CSV table of C-alpha atoms in Angstrom, one decimal:
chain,number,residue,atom,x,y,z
A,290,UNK,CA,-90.6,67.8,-70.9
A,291,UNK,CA,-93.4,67.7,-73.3
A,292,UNK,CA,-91.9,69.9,-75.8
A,293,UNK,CA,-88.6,69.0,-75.3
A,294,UNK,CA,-88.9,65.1,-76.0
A,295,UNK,CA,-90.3,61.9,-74.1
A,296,UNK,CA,-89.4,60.6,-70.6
A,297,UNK,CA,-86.3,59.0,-70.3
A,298,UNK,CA,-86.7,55.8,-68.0
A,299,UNK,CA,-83.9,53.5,-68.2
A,300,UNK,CA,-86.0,50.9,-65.9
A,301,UNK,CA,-89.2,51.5,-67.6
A,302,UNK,CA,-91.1,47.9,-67.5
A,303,UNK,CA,-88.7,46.3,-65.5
A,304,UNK,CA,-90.7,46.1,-62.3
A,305,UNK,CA,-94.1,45.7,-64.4
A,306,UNK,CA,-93.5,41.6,-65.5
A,307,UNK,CA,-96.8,39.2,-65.3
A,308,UNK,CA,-96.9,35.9,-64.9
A,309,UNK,CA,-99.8,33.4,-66.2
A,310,UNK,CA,-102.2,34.6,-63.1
A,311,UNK,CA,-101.0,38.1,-63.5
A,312,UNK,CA,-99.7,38.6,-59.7
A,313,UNK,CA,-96.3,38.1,-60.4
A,314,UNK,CA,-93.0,36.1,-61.0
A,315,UNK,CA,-91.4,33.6,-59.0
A,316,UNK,CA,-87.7,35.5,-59.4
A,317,UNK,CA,-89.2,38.2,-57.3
A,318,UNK,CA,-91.2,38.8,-54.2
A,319,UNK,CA,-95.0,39.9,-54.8
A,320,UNK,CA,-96.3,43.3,-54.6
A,321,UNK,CA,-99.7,44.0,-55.5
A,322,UNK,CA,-101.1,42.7,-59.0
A,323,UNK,CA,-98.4,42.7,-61.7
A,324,UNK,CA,-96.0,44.1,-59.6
A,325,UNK,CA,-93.0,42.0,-58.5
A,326,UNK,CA,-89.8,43.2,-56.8
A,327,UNK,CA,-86.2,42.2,-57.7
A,328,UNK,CA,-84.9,39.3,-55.6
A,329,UNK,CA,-81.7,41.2,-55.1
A,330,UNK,CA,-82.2,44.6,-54.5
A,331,UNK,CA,-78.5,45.2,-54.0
A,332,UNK,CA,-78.0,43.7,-57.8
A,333,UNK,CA,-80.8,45.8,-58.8
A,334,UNK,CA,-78.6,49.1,-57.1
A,335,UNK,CA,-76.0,48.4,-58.8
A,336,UNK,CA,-76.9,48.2,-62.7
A,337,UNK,CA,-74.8,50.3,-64.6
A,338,UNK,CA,-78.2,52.6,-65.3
A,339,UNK,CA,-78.6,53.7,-61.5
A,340,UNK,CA,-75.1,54.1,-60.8
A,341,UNK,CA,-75.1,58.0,-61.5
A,342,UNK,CA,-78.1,58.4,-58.9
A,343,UNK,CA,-76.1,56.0,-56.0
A,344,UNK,CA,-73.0,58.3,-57.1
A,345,UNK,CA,-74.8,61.5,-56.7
A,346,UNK,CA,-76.7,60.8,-53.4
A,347,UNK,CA,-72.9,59.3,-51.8
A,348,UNK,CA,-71.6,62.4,-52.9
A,349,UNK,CA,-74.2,64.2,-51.5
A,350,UNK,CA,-74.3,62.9,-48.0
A,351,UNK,CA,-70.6,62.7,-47.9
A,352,UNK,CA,-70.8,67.0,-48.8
A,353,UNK,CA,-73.4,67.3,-45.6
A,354,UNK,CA,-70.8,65.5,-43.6
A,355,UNK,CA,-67.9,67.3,-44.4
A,356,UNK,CA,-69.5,70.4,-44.1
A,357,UNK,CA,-70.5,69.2,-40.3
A,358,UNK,CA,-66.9,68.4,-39.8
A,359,UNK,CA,-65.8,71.8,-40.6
A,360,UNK,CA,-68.2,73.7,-39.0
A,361,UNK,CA,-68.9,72.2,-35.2
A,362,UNK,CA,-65.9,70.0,-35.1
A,363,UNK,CA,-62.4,71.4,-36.7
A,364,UNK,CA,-63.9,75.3,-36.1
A,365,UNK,CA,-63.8,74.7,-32.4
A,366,UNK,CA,-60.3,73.4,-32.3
A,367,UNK,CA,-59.7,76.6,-34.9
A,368,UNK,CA,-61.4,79.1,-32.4
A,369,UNK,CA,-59.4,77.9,-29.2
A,370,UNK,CA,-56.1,76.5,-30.1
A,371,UNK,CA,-54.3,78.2,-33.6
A,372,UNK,CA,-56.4,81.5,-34.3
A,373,UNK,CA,-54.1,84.3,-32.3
A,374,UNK,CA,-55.9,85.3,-29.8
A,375,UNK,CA,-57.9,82.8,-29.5
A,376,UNK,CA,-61.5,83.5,-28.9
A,377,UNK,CA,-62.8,82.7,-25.3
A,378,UNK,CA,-64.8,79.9,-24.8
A,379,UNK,CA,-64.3,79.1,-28.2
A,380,UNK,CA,-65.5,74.9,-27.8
A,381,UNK,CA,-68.5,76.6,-25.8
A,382,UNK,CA,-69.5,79.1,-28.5
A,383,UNK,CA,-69.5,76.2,-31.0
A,384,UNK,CA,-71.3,74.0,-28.7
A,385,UNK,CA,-74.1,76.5,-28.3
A,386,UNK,CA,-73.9,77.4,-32.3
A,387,UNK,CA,-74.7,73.5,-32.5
A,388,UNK,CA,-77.4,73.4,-30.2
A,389,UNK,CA,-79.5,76.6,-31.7
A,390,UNK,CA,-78.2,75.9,-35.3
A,391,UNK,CA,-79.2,72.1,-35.5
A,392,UNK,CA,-81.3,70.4,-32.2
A,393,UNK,CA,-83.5,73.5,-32.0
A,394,UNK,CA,-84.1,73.9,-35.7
A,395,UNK,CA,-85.5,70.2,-35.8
């Protein structure tokens, strides 16, 4: 990043405001010295500068989950009821898959 350019920082000195006895604002709740907090945090979320990062975590998370759908819960029903033949104990071999896969690896 050096060589390529500066930082970008679209919030750069938004959290960093002073008042007269340097502690902090009365808009916001205190942190430290010089450091004050946004009153609404959910305001804060949604400013058109950290929208990409709320979009991109959703996105993310909503990936994760659909991949866990597929994979423990529509596989199972897949295994035992339309694949021809139909694997034994197919709801067991996911349950176990799940167990190894996720509970043990954590």
């Amino acid at each position: 990043l050096h060589y390529k350019g500066g930082e970008h920082n679209p919030n750069e000195g938004l959290y960093e405001m002073e008042d007269d006895d340097g502690v902090g604002g009365e808009d916001g709740q205190k942190e430290g010295v010089g450091r004050v907090l946004p009153k609404y945090p959910i305001r804060e979320v949604c400013r058109r500068e950290n929208l990409p990062g709320v979009i991109s975590v959703t996105l993310t998370s909503a990936l994760w989950g659909g991949a866990f759908y597929t994979s423990f819960v529509w596989m199972a029903t897949y295994m035992d009821v339309l694949l021809d033949p139909p694997v034994n104990h197919g709801f067991w071999v996911n349950a176990l898959a799940l167990f190894f896969g996720i509970v043990l690896v954590l």
